């Protein structure tokens, strides 16, 4: 008679199968043969099977990008010293003017912040930049400010009380412009900056294309009407300056917002924005800085 022990469980059978297989197989084969007896759900992932160990080995650590432009050493330019900011903008300006001379259409689609800040050949280019971009003309944030936009602007001007009472000149007189001008990469970034500086509780001129048309913006910058702070994009600021609406007669600081967008670009590395920024600086900002030393420049 043939007796079958029904009490034997699957693991016992698997174990017996393993013992039988071990007679003709080596160590590695034994392990594979043993696991072949088990259910797939119970089978542990081995290194060669693309298991958890493989996932850990293959997964690359993503480098967290700074939300602000960085120099060649990865330092946050917006929170850096006046010396770092000066070198950064001097190199940017020299590159932009050089590219314009060669034909903007021939310029690369974009420059990285590292290329702009790179000292390799950068010192030569920086030497060609105007003295208005020298270190003494920069307003660098103090350590206690951190990344607080409102506090940065509050301390950048001569008087916060004057900012709150600003009117941009007497009604019927000449346009004197805003006390603070912030230039941003895009209209979307402008909106973010408006939220960041809301704690100042002052009027702000919204000088970018998606908010209102140029005619309405010209009117908002009239004598006795100009808000103390203006936030805009390079192209729109340049247009308003060309139309005589935006003047820097009493402006105290021109701020380059160096936020890095989802594409990894800043206002100085995006081709279109950087060209307009350089031209606005060349045509409007630097001539005013040359006339008087009471206007500063900053990167935030």
PDB file of C-alpha atoms in Angstrom:
ATOM      1  CA  UNK A   1       0.000   0.000   0.000  1.00  0.00           C
ATOM      2  CA  UNK A   2       1.107   3.556  -0.740  1.00  0.00           C
ATOM      3  CA  UNK A   3       0.617   5.948   2.154  1.00  0.00           C
ATOM      4  CA  UNK A   4       0.700   9.723   1.539  1.00  0.00           C
ATOM      5  CA  UNK A   5       1.293  12.050   4.491  1.00  0.00           C
ATOM      6  CA  UNK A   6      -1.140  14.897   3.884  1.00  0.00           C
ATOM      7  CA  UNK A   7       0.187  16.805   6.902  1.00  0.00           C
ATOM      8  CA  UNK A   8       3.358  17.739   5.081  1.00  0.00           C
ATOM      9  CA  UNK A   9       3.206  21.392   4.120  1.00  0.00           C
ATOM     10  CA  UNK A  10       4.550  23.172   1.087  1.00  0.00           C
ATOM     11  CA  UNK A  11       7.722  24.309   2.838  1.00  0.00           C
ATOM     12  CA  UNK A  12       8.608  20.739   3.749  1.00  0.00           C
ATOM     13  CA  UNK A  13       8.168  19.639   0.149  1.00  0.00           C
ATOM     14  CA  UNK A  14      10.254  22.593  -0.997  1.00  0.00           C
ATOM     15  CA  UNK A  15      12.937  21.701   1.503  1.00  0.00           C
ATOM     16  CA  UNK A  16      12.968  18.086   0.323  1.00  0.00           C
ATOM     17  CA  UNK A  17      13.154  19.281  -3.272  1.00  0.00           C
ATOM     18  CA  UNK A  18      16.093  21.431  -2.355  1.00  0.00           C
ATOM     19  CA  UNK A  19      17.908  18.504  -0.754  1.00  0.00           C
ATOM     20  CA  UNK A  20      17.346  16.358  -3.841  1.00  0.00           C
ATOM     21  CA  UNK A  21      18.574  19.111  -6.111  1.00  0.00           C
ATOM     22  CA  UNK A  22      21.675  19.708  -4.013  1.00  0.00           C
ATOM     23  CA  UNK A  23      23.065  16.379  -5.101  1.00  0.00           C
ATOM     24  CA  UNK A  24      23.637  17.586  -8.654  1.00  0.00           C
ATOM     25  CA  UNK A  25      23.902  21.378  -8.232  1.00  0.00           C
ATOM     26  CA  UNK A  26      26.384  23.831  -6.811  1.00  0.00           C
ATOM     27  CA  UNK A  27      25.764  26.581  -4.285  1.00  0.00           C
ATOM     28  CA  UNK A  28      24.416  29.285  -6.613  1.00  0.00           C
ATOM     29  CA  UNK A  29      22.181  26.852  -8.486  1.00  0.00           C
ATOM     30  CA  UNK A  30      20.917  25.545  -5.182  1.00  0.00           C
ATOM     31  CA  UNK A  31      19.701  28.974  -4.122  1.00  0.00           C
ATOM     32  CA  UNK A  32      17.905  29.554  -7.417  1.00  0.00           C
ATOM     33  CA  UNK A  33      16.328  26.091  -7.375  1.00  0.00           C
ATOM     34  CA  UNK A  34      15.166  26.576  -3.808  1.00  0.00           C
ATOM     35  CA  UNK A  35      13.456  29.864  -4.532  1.00  0.00           C
ATOM     36  CA  UNK A  36      11.785  28.357  -7.593  1.00  0.00           C
ATOM     37  CA  UNK A  37       9.683  26.310  -5.190  1.00  0.00           C
ATOM     38  CA  UNK A  38       8.347  29.415  -3.449  1.00  0.00           C
ATOM     39  CA  UNK A  39       5.470  31.631  -4.446  1.00  0.00           C
ATOM     40  CA  UNK A  40       6.558  34.784  -6.330  1.00  0.00           C
ATOM     41  CA  UNK A  41       5.127  37.046  -3.650  1.00  0.00           C
ATOM     42  CA  UNK A  42       7.329  35.429  -1.014  1.00  0.00           C
ATOM     43  CA  UNK A  43      10.457  35.356  -3.108  1.00  0.00           C
ATOM     44  CA  UNK A  44      12.933  38.007  -1.917  1.00  0.00           C
ATOM     45  CA  UNK A  45      14.500  40.327  -4.477  1.00  0.00           C
ATOM     46  CA  UNK A  46      18.090  39.499  -5.232  1.00  0.00           C
ATOM     47  CA  UNK A  47      20.719  41.975  -6.403  1.00  0.00           C
ATOM     48  CA  UNK A  48      20.655  40.658  -9.916  1.00  0.00           C
ATOM     49  CA  UNK A  49      16.892  40.649 -10.267  1.00  0.00           C
ATOM     50  CA  UNK A  50      16.412  44.391 -10.175  1.00  0.00           C
ATOM     51  CA  UNK A  51      15.240  44.273  -6.569  1.00  0.00           C
ATOM     52  CA  UNK A  52      15.371  46.984  -3.948  1.00  0.00           C
ATOM     53  CA  UNK A  53      19.174  46.957  -3.831  1.00  0.00           C
ATOM     54  CA  UNK A  54      19.332  47.556  -7.574  1.00  0.00           C
ATOM     55  CA  UNK A  55      16.829  50.399  -7.296  1.00  0.00           C
ATOM     56  CA  UNK A  56      18.960  52.067  -4.642  1.00  0.00           C
ATOM     57  CA  UNK A  57      22.086  51.611  -6.739  1.00  0.00           C
ATOM     58  CA  UNK A  58      20.470  52.885  -9.937  1.00  0.00           C
ATOM     59  CA  UNK A  59      18.600  55.785  -8.411  1.00  0.00           C
ATOM     60  CA  UNK A  60      20.593  58.972  -8.816  1.00  0.00           C
ATOM     61  CA  UNK A  61      20.434  61.653  -6.222  1.00  0.00           C
ATOM     62  CA  UNK A  62      18.904  64.773  -7.676  1.00  0.00           C
ATOM     63  CA  UNK A  63      20.825  67.906  -6.917  1.00  0.00           C
ATOM     64  CA  UNK A  64      18.556  70.511  -5.445  1.00  0.00           C
ATOM     65  CA  UNK A  65      18.755  73.626  -7.545  1.00  0.00           C
ATOM     66  CA  UNK A  66      18.989  76.988  -5.917  1.00  0.00           C
ATOM     67  CA  UNK A  67      16.001  79.152  -6.583  1.00  0.00           C
ATOM     68  CA  UNK A  68      18.350  82.054  -7.092  1.00  0.00           C
ATOM     69  CA  UNK A  69      21.218  82.550  -9.526  1.00  0.00           C
ATOM     70  CA  UNK A  70      24.574  81.267  -8.349  1.00  0.00           C
ATOM     71  CA  UNK A  71      28.108  82.183  -9.176  1.00  0.00           C
ATOM     72  CA  UNK A  72      30.752  79.697 -10.342  1.00  0.00           C
ATOM     73  CA  UNK A  73      31.229  78.422  -6.780  1.00  0.00           C
ATOM     74  CA  UNK A  74      27.520  77.833  -6.311  1.00  0.00           C
ATOM     75  CA  UNK A  75      27.130  80.790  -3.974  1.00  0.00           C
ATOM     76  CA  UNK A  76      23.780  82.512  -3.904  1.00  0.00           C
ATOM     77  CA  UNK A  77      24.464  85.802  -5.689  1.00  0.00           C
ATOM     78  CA  UNK A  78      21.388  87.451  -4.222  1.00  0.00           C
ATOM     79  CA  UNK A  79      22.669  86.946  -0.706  1.00  0.00           C
ATOM     80  CA  UNK A  80      26.336  87.562  -1.518  1.00  0.00           C
ATOM     81  CA  UNK A  81      28.618  90.512  -0.889  1.00  0.00           C
ATOM     82  CA  UNK A  82      28.809  93.581  -3.076  1.00  0.00           C
ATOM     83  CA  UNK A  83      32.032  92.264  -4.567  1.00  0.00           C
ATOM     84  CA  UNK A  84      30.383  89.042  -5.775  1.00  0.00           C
ATOM     85  CA  UNK A  85      27.344  90.899  -7.078  1.00  0.00           C
ATOM     86  CA  UNK A  86      29.526  93.429  -8.887  1.00  0.00           C
ATOM     87  CA  UNK A  87      31.567  90.745 -10.630  1.00  0.00           C
ATOM     88  CA  UNK A  88      28.410  88.867 -11.554  1.00  0.00           C
ATOM     89  CA  UNK A  89      26.675  91.831 -13.191  1.00  0.00           C
ATOM     90  CA  UNK A  90      29.844  93.221 -14.746  1.00  0.00           C
ATOM     91  CA  UNK A  91      30.510  89.923 -16.491  1.00  0.00           C
ATOM     92  CA  UNK A  92      26.876  89.645 -17.536  1.00  0.00           C
ATOM     93  CA  UNK A  93      26.798  93.173 -18.915  1.00  0.00           C
ATOM     94  CA  UNK A  94      30.073  92.789 -20.815  1.00  0.00           C
ATOM     95  CA  UNK A  95      28.909  89.483 -22.339  1.00  0.00           C
ATOM     96  CA  UNK A  96      25.529  90.934 -23.320  1.00  0.00           C
ATOM     97  CA  UNK A  97      27.028  94.014 -24.973  1.00  0.00           C
ATOM     98  CA  UNK A  98      29.622  91.863 -26.721  1.00  0.00           C
ATOM     99  CA  UNK A  99      26.880  89.533 -28.005  1.00  0.00           C
ATOM    100  CA  UNK A 100      24.858  92.511 -29.199  1.00  0.00           C
ATOM    101  CA  UNK A 101      27.847  93.776 -31.169  1.00  0.00           C
ATOM    102  CA  UNK A 102      28.195  90.358 -32.808  1.00  0.00           C
ATOM    103  CA  UNK A 103      24.465  90.281 -33.551  1.00  0.00           C
ATOM    104  CA  UNK A 104      21.928  89.150 -31.004  1.00  0.00           C
ATOM    105  CA  UNK A 105      20.668  86.473 -33.355  1.00  0.00           C
ATOM    106  CA  UNK A 106      24.117  84.877 -33.379  1.00  0.00           C
ATOM    107  CA  UNK A 107      24.301  84.722 -29.600  1.00  0.00           C
ATOM    108  CA  UNK A 108      23.815  81.380 -27.826  1.00  0.00           C
ATOM    109  CA  UNK A 109      20.265  80.535 -26.838  1.00  0.00           C
ATOM    110  CA  UNK A 110      21.200  80.782 -23.204  1.00  0.00           C
ATOM    111  CA  UNK A 111      24.164  81.253 -20.883  1.00  0.00           C
ATOM    112  CA  UNK A 112      24.515  79.452 -17.607  1.00  0.00           C
ATOM    113  CA  UNK A 113      25.117  81.469 -14.459  1.00  0.00           C
ATOM    114  CA  UNK A 114      28.433  79.648 -14.148  1.00  0.00           C
ATOM    115  CA  UNK A 115      29.493  80.882 -17.584  1.00  0.00           C
ATOM    116  CA  UNK A 116      28.530  84.414 -16.677  1.00  0.00           C
ATOM    117  CA  UNK A 117      30.434  84.294 -13.397  1.00  0.00           C
ATOM    118  CA  UNK A 118      33.348  82.232 -14.682  1.00  0.00           C
ATOM    119  CA  UNK A 119      36.609  84.063 -14.120  1.00  0.00           C
ATOM    120  CA  UNK A 120      38.125  82.409 -17.191  1.00  0.00           C
ATOM    121  CA  UNK A 121      38.210  85.416 -19.491  1.00  0.00           C
ATOM    122  CA  UNK A 122      35.681  87.061 -17.216  1.00  0.00           C
ATOM    123  CA  UNK A 123      38.189  89.540 -15.773  1.00  0.00           C
ATOM    124  CA  UNK A 124      38.869  90.818 -19.276  1.00  0.00           C
ATOM    125  CA  UNK A 125      35.158  91.253 -19.937  1.00  0.00           C
ATOM    126  CA  UNK A 126      34.525  92.813 -16.541  1.00  0.00           C
ATOM    127  CA  UNK A 127      37.197  95.403 -17.276  1.00  0.00           C
ATOM    128  CA  UNK A 128      35.073  96.568 -20.210  1.00  0.00           C
ATOM    129  CA  UNK A 129      32.057  97.129 -17.961  1.00  0.00           C
ATOM    130  CA  UNK A 130      31.364 100.717 -16.845  1.00  0.00           C
ATOM    131  CA  UNK A 131      32.582 101.978 -13.444  1.00  0.00           C
ATOM    132  CA  UNK A 132      28.941 102.397 -12.376  1.00  0.00           C
ATOM    133  CA  UNK A 133      28.974  98.636 -11.804  1.00  0.00           C
ATOM    134  CA  UNK A 134      31.899  98.789  -9.389  1.00  0.00           C
ATOM    135  CA  UNK A 135      31.540  97.410  -5.867  1.00  0.00           C
ATOM    136  CA  UNK A 136      30.735 100.709  -4.062  1.00  0.00           C
ATOM    137  CA  UNK A 137      27.545 101.155  -6.089  1.00  0.00           C
ATOM    138  CA  UNK A 138      26.037  97.864  -4.905  1.00  0.00           C
ATOM    139  CA  UNK A 139      23.648  97.383  -2.036  1.00  0.00           C
ATOM    140  CA  UNK A 140      24.166  93.891  -0.610  1.00  0.00           C
ATOM    141  CA  UNK A 141      21.721  92.446   1.947  1.00  0.00           C
ATOM    142  CA  UNK A 142      22.834  92.184   5.554  1.00  0.00           C
ATOM    143  CA  UNK A 143      22.851  88.715   7.180  1.00  0.00           C
ATOM    144  CA  UNK A 144      19.793  89.477   9.312  1.00  0.00           C
ATOM    145  CA  UNK A 145      17.632  90.051   6.217  1.00  0.00           C
ATOM    146  CA  UNK A 146      18.011  86.570   4.745  1.00  0.00           C
ATOM    147  CA  UNK A 147      15.636  86.103   1.809  1.00  0.00           C
ATOM    148  CA  UNK A 148      13.044  88.611   3.040  1.00  0.00           C
ATOM    149  CA  UNK A 149      12.290  90.833   0.048  1.00  0.00           C
ATOM    150  CA  UNK A 150      10.306  93.431   1.977  1.00  0.00           C
ATOM    151  CA  UNK A 151      13.035  93.938   4.560  1.00  0.00           C
ATOM    152  CA  UNK A 152      15.674  94.130   1.843  1.00  0.00           C
ATOM    153  CA  UNK A 153      13.866  96.996   0.098  1.00  0.00           C
ATOM    154  CA  UNK A 154      13.024  98.707   3.369  1.00  0.00           C
ATOM    155  CA  UNK A 155      16.710  98.900   4.265  1.00  0.00           C
ATOM    156  CA  UNK A 156      17.824  99.737   0.732  1.00  0.00           C
ATOM    157  CA  UNK A 157      16.150 103.146   0.683  1.00  0.00           C
ATOM    158  CA  UNK A 158      17.090 106.264   2.597  1.00  0.00           C
ATOM    159  CA  UNK A 159      13.771 106.469   4.425  1.00  0.00           C
ATOM    160  CA  UNK A 160      10.891 104.056   4.760  1.00  0.00           C
ATOM    161  CA  UNK A 161       8.646 106.929   5.792  1.00  0.00           C
ATOM    162  CA  UNK A 162       9.510 108.721   2.556  1.00  0.00           C
ATOM    163  CA  UNK A 163       8.673 105.545   0.659  1.00  0.00           C
ATOM    164  CA  UNK A 164       5.200 105.432   2.178  1.00  0.00           C
ATOM    165  CA  UNK A 165       4.569 109.073   1.233  1.00  0.00           C
ATOM    166  CA  UNK A 166       6.115 108.872  -2.222  1.00  0.00           C
ATOM    167  CA  UNK A 167       4.272 110.523  -5.093  1.00  0.00           C
ATOM    168  CA  UNK A 168       6.832 110.521  -7.899  1.00  0.00           C
ATOM    169  CA  UNK A 169       7.021 114.294  -8.189  1.00  0.00           C
ATOM    170  CA  UNK A 170       4.639 117.194  -7.969  1.00  0.00           C
ATOM    171  CA  UNK A 171       1.485 117.111 -10.047  1.00  0.00           C
ATOM    172  CA  UNK A 172       1.957 119.093 -13.220  1.00  0.00           C
ATOM    173  CA  UNK A 173       5.736 118.935 -12.864  1.00  0.00           C
ATOM    174  CA  UNK A 174       8.285 116.590 -14.401  1.00  0.00           C
ATOM    175  CA  UNK A 175       8.101 112.849 -13.981  1.00  0.00           C
ATOM    176  CA  UNK A 176      10.551 111.721 -11.319  1.00  0.00           C
ATOM    177  CA  UNK A 177       9.814 108.033 -11.310  1.00  0.00           C
ATOM    178  CA  UNK A 178       9.622 105.435  -8.547  1.00  0.00           C
ATOM    179  CA  UNK A 179      11.914 105.219  -5.552  1.00  0.00           C
ATOM    180  CA  UNK A 180      12.616 101.517  -6.170  1.00  0.00           C
ATOM    181  CA  UNK A 181      12.648  99.563  -9.440  1.00  0.00           C
ATOM    182  CA  UNK A 182      12.702  95.762  -9.429  1.00  0.00           C
ATOM    183  CA  UNK A 183      13.268  93.999 -12.737  1.00  0.00           C
ATOM    184  CA  UNK A 184      12.176  90.353 -13.042  1.00  0.00           C
ATOM    185  CA  UNK A 185      12.531  87.560 -15.574  1.00  0.00           C
ATOM    186  CA  UNK A 186       8.820  87.170 -16.367  1.00  0.00           C
ATOM    187  CA  UNK A 187       5.336  88.432 -15.574  1.00  0.00           C
ATOM    188  CA  UNK A 188       4.747  85.350 -13.422  1.00  0.00           C
ATOM    189  CA  UNK A 189       7.806  86.145 -11.356  1.00  0.00           C
ATOM    190  CA  UNK A 190       6.639  89.753 -11.041  1.00  0.00           C
ATOM    191  CA  UNK A 191       3.417  88.529  -9.454  1.00  0.00           C
ATOM    192  CA  UNK A 192       5.411  86.476  -6.931  1.00  0.00           C
ATOM    193  CA  UNK A 193       7.564  89.479  -6.063  1.00  0.00           C
ATOM    194  CA  UNK A 194       4.451  91.605  -5.530  1.00  0.00           C
ATOM    195  CA  UNK A 195       3.313  89.082  -2.929  1.00  0.00           C
ATOM    196  CA  UNK A 196       6.742  89.068  -1.278  1.00  0.00           C
ATOM    197  CA  UNK A 197       6.863  92.851  -0.878  1.00  0.00           C
ATOM    198  CA  UNK A 198       3.226  93.219   0.220  1.00  0.00           C
ATOM    199  CA  UNK A 199       4.303  93.688   3.889  1.00  0.00           C
ATOM    200  CA  UNK A 200       5.749  97.086   2.884  1.00  0.00           C
ATOM    201  CA  UNK A 201       2.144  98.316   2.513  1.00  0.00           C
ATOM    202  CA  UNK A 202       2.994 100.770  -0.246  1.00  0.00           C
ATOM    203  CA  UNK A 203       1.639 101.314  -3.741  1.00  0.00           C
ATOM    204  CA  UNK A 204       3.393  99.361  -6.483  1.00  0.00           C
ATOM    205  CA  UNK A 205       3.466 100.006 -10.217  1.00  0.00           C
ATOM    206  CA  UNK A 206       2.915  96.756 -12.104  1.00  0.00           C
ATOM    207  CA  UNK A 207       4.996  97.186 -15.223  1.00  0.00           C
ATOM    208  CA  UNK A 208       4.618  93.951 -17.106  1.00  0.00           C
ATOM    209  CA  UNK A 209       2.626  93.025 -20.176  1.00  0.00           C
ATOM    210  CA  UNK A 210       0.021  90.687 -18.706  1.00  0.00           C
ATOM    211  CA  UNK A 211      -1.358  93.107 -16.152  1.00  0.00           C
ATOM    212  CA  UNK A 212      -2.306  96.192 -18.184  1.00  0.00           C
ATOM    213  CA  UNK A 213      -1.507  97.815 -21.492  1.00  0.00           C
ATOM    214  CA  UNK A 214       1.363 100.259 -21.920  1.00  0.00           C
ATOM    215  CA  UNK A 215      -0.912 103.334 -22.169  1.00  0.00           C
ATOM    216  CA  UNK A 216      -2.404 102.655 -18.746  1.00  0.00           C
ATOM    217  CA  UNK A 217       1.070 102.141 -17.323  1.00  0.00           C
ATOM    218  CA  UNK A 218       2.264 105.439 -18.821  1.00  0.00           C
ATOM    219  CA  UNK A 219      -0.590 107.197 -17.041  1.00  0.00           C
ATOM    220  CA  UNK A 220       0.161 105.454 -13.732  1.00  0.00           C
ATOM    221  CA  UNK A 221       3.716 106.816 -13.803  1.00  0.00           C
ATOM    222  CA  UNK A 222       2.635 110.431 -14.273  1.00  0.00           C
ATOM    223  CA  UNK A 223       3.800 113.304 -12.024  1.00  0.00           C
ATOM    224  CA  UNK A 224       2.190 113.093  -8.615  1.00  0.00           C
ATOM    225  CA  UNK A 225       0.961 109.581  -9.331  1.00  0.00           C
ATOM    226  CA  UNK A 226       4.004 107.317  -9.569  1.00  0.00           C
ATOM    227  CA  UNK A 227       4.085 104.667  -6.823  1.00  0.00           C
ATOM    228  CA  UNK A 228       7.255 104.352  -4.722  1.00  0.00           C
ATOM    229  CA  UNK A 229       7.967 100.854  -6.035  1.00  0.00           C
ATOM    230  CA  UNK A 230       7.854  99.546  -9.592  1.00  0.00           C
ATOM    231  CA  UNK A 231       8.070  95.865 -10.509  1.00  0.00           C
ATOM    232  CA  UNK A 232       8.386  94.890 -14.141  1.00  0.00           C
ATOM    233  CA  UNK A 233      10.013  92.906 -16.906  1.00  0.00           C
ATOM    234  CA  UNK A 234      13.008  94.197 -18.912  1.00  0.00           C
ATOM    235  CA  UNK A 235      11.113  94.589 -22.197  1.00  0.00           C
ATOM    236  CA  UNK A 236       8.245  96.588 -20.662  1.00  0.00           C
ATOM    237  CA  UNK A 237      10.569  98.779 -18.572  1.00  0.00           C
ATOM    238  CA  UNK A 238      12.567  99.553 -21.676  1.00  0.00           C
ATOM    239  CA  UNK A 239       9.420 100.402 -23.658  1.00  0.00           C
ATOM    240  CA  UNK A 240       8.153 102.775 -20.954  1.00  0.00           C
ATOM    241  CA  UNK A 241      11.564 104.432 -20.711  1.00  0.00           C
ATOM    242  CA  UNK A 242      11.623 104.966 -24.482  1.00  0.00           C
ATOM    243  CA  UNK A 243       8.201 106.614 -24.269  1.00  0.00           C
ATOM    244  CA  UNK A 244       9.474 108.935 -21.564  1.00  0.00           C
ATOM    245  CA  UNK A 245       7.083 107.570 -18.942  1.00  0.00           C
ATOM    246  CA  UNK A 246       9.638 105.798 -16.772  1.00  0.00           C
ATOM    247  CA  UNK A 247      12.358 108.022 -15.406  1.00  0.00           C
ATOM    248  CA  UNK A 248      14.886 107.465 -12.679  1.00  0.00           C
ATOM    249  CA  UNK A 249      15.264 111.068 -11.526  1.00  0.00           C
ATOM    250  CA  UNK A 250      14.772 110.202  -7.846  1.00  0.00           C
ATOM    251  CA  UNK A 251      15.189 106.437  -7.953  1.00  0.00           C
ATOM    252  CA  UNK A 252      17.379 105.176  -5.111  1.00  0.00           C
ATOM    253  CA  UNK A 253      17.909 101.538  -6.051  1.00  0.00           C
ATOM    254  CA  UNK A 254      17.602  99.366  -9.128  1.00  0.00           C
ATOM    255  CA  UNK A 255      17.167  95.706  -8.136  1.00  0.00           C
ATOM    256  CA  UNK A 256      17.895  92.780 -10.448  1.00  0.00           C
ATOM    257  CA  UNK A 257      15.719  89.886  -9.312  1.00  0.00           C
ATOM    258  CA  UNK A 258      17.859  86.818  -9.914  1.00  0.00           C
ATOM    259  CA  UNK A 259      15.246  84.130  -9.303  1.00  0.00           C
ATOM    260  CA  UNK A 260      15.808  80.852 -11.169  1.00  0.00           C
ATOM    261  CA  UNK A 261      12.712  79.555 -12.957  1.00  0.00           C
ATOM    262  CA  UNK A 262      11.594  76.002 -13.728  1.00  0.00           C
ATOM    263  CA  UNK A 263      13.835  75.901 -16.796  1.00  0.00           C
ATOM    264  CA  UNK A 264      16.876  76.632 -14.660  1.00  0.00           C
ATOM    265  CA  UNK A 265      17.228  80.127 -16.125  1.00  0.00           C
ATOM    266  CA  UNK A 266      17.642  83.508 -14.465  1.00  0.00           C
ATOM    267  CA  UNK A 267      17.123  86.957 -15.880  1.00  0.00           C
ATOM    268  CA  UNK A 268      20.794  87.125 -16.876  1.00  0.00           C
ATOM    269  CA  UNK A 269      20.928  83.685 -18.509  1.00  0.00           C
ATOM    270  CA  UNK A 270      17.681  83.800 -20.488  1.00  0.00           C
ATOM    271  CA  UNK A 271      18.591  85.147 -23.929  1.00  0.00           C
ATOM    272  CA  UNK A 272      15.613  87.424 -24.595  1.00  0.00           C
ATOM    273  CA  UNK A 273      15.331  88.808 -21.068  1.00  0.00           C
ATOM    274  CA  UNK A 274      19.082  89.328 -20.736  1.00  0.00           C
ATOM    275  CA  UNK A 275      19.271  91.323 -23.981  1.00  0.00           C
ATOM    276  CA  UNK A 276      16.460  93.648 -22.864  1.00  0.00           C
ATOM    277  CA  UNK A 277      17.979  93.951 -19.409  1.00  0.00           C
ATOM    278  CA  UNK A 278      21.392  94.902 -20.771  1.00  0.00           C
ATOM    279  CA  UNK A 279      19.866  97.478 -23.120  1.00  0.00           C
ATOM    280  CA  UNK A 280      17.694  98.975 -20.370  1.00  0.00           C
ATOM    281  CA  UNK A 281      20.769  99.276 -18.168  1.00  0.00           C
ATOM    282  CA  UNK A 282      22.798 100.786 -20.999  1.00  0.00           C
ATOM    283  CA  UNK A 283      20.146 103.275 -22.112  1.00  0.00           C
ATOM    284  CA  UNK A 284      18.477 104.235 -18.821  1.00  0.00           C
ATOM    285  CA  UNK A 285      20.031 102.939 -15.603  1.00  0.00           C
ATOM    286  CA  UNK A 286      23.755 103.498 -16.127  1.00  0.00           C
ATOM    287  CA  UNK A 287      23.412 107.060 -17.513  1.00  0.00           C
ATOM    288  CA  UNK A 288      21.421 108.002 -14.398  1.00  0.00           C
ATOM    289  CA  UNK A 289      23.989 106.304 -12.164  1.00  0.00           C
ATOM    290  CA  UNK A 290      26.694 108.284 -13.930  1.00  0.00           C
ATOM    291  CA  UNK A 291      24.904 111.572 -13.192  1.00  0.00           C
ATOM    292  CA  UNK A 292      24.446 110.937  -9.484  1.00  0.00           C
ATOM    293  CA  UNK A 293      25.837 108.616  -6.854  1.00  0.00           C
ATOM    294  CA  UNK A 294      22.641 108.412  -4.828  1.00  0.00           C
ATOM    295  CA  UNK A 295      21.286 105.579  -6.948  1.00  0.00           C
ATOM    296  CA  UNK A 296      22.411 102.053  -6.048  1.00  0.00           C
ATOM    297  CA  UNK A 297      22.101  98.714  -7.736  1.00  0.00           C
ATOM    298  CA  UNK A 298      21.500  95.321  -6.166  1.00  0.00           C
ATOM    299  CA  UNK A 299      20.943  91.641  -6.957  1.00  0.00           C
ATOM    300  CA  UNK A 300      18.361  89.773  -4.937  1.00  0.00           C
TER     301      UNK A 300
END
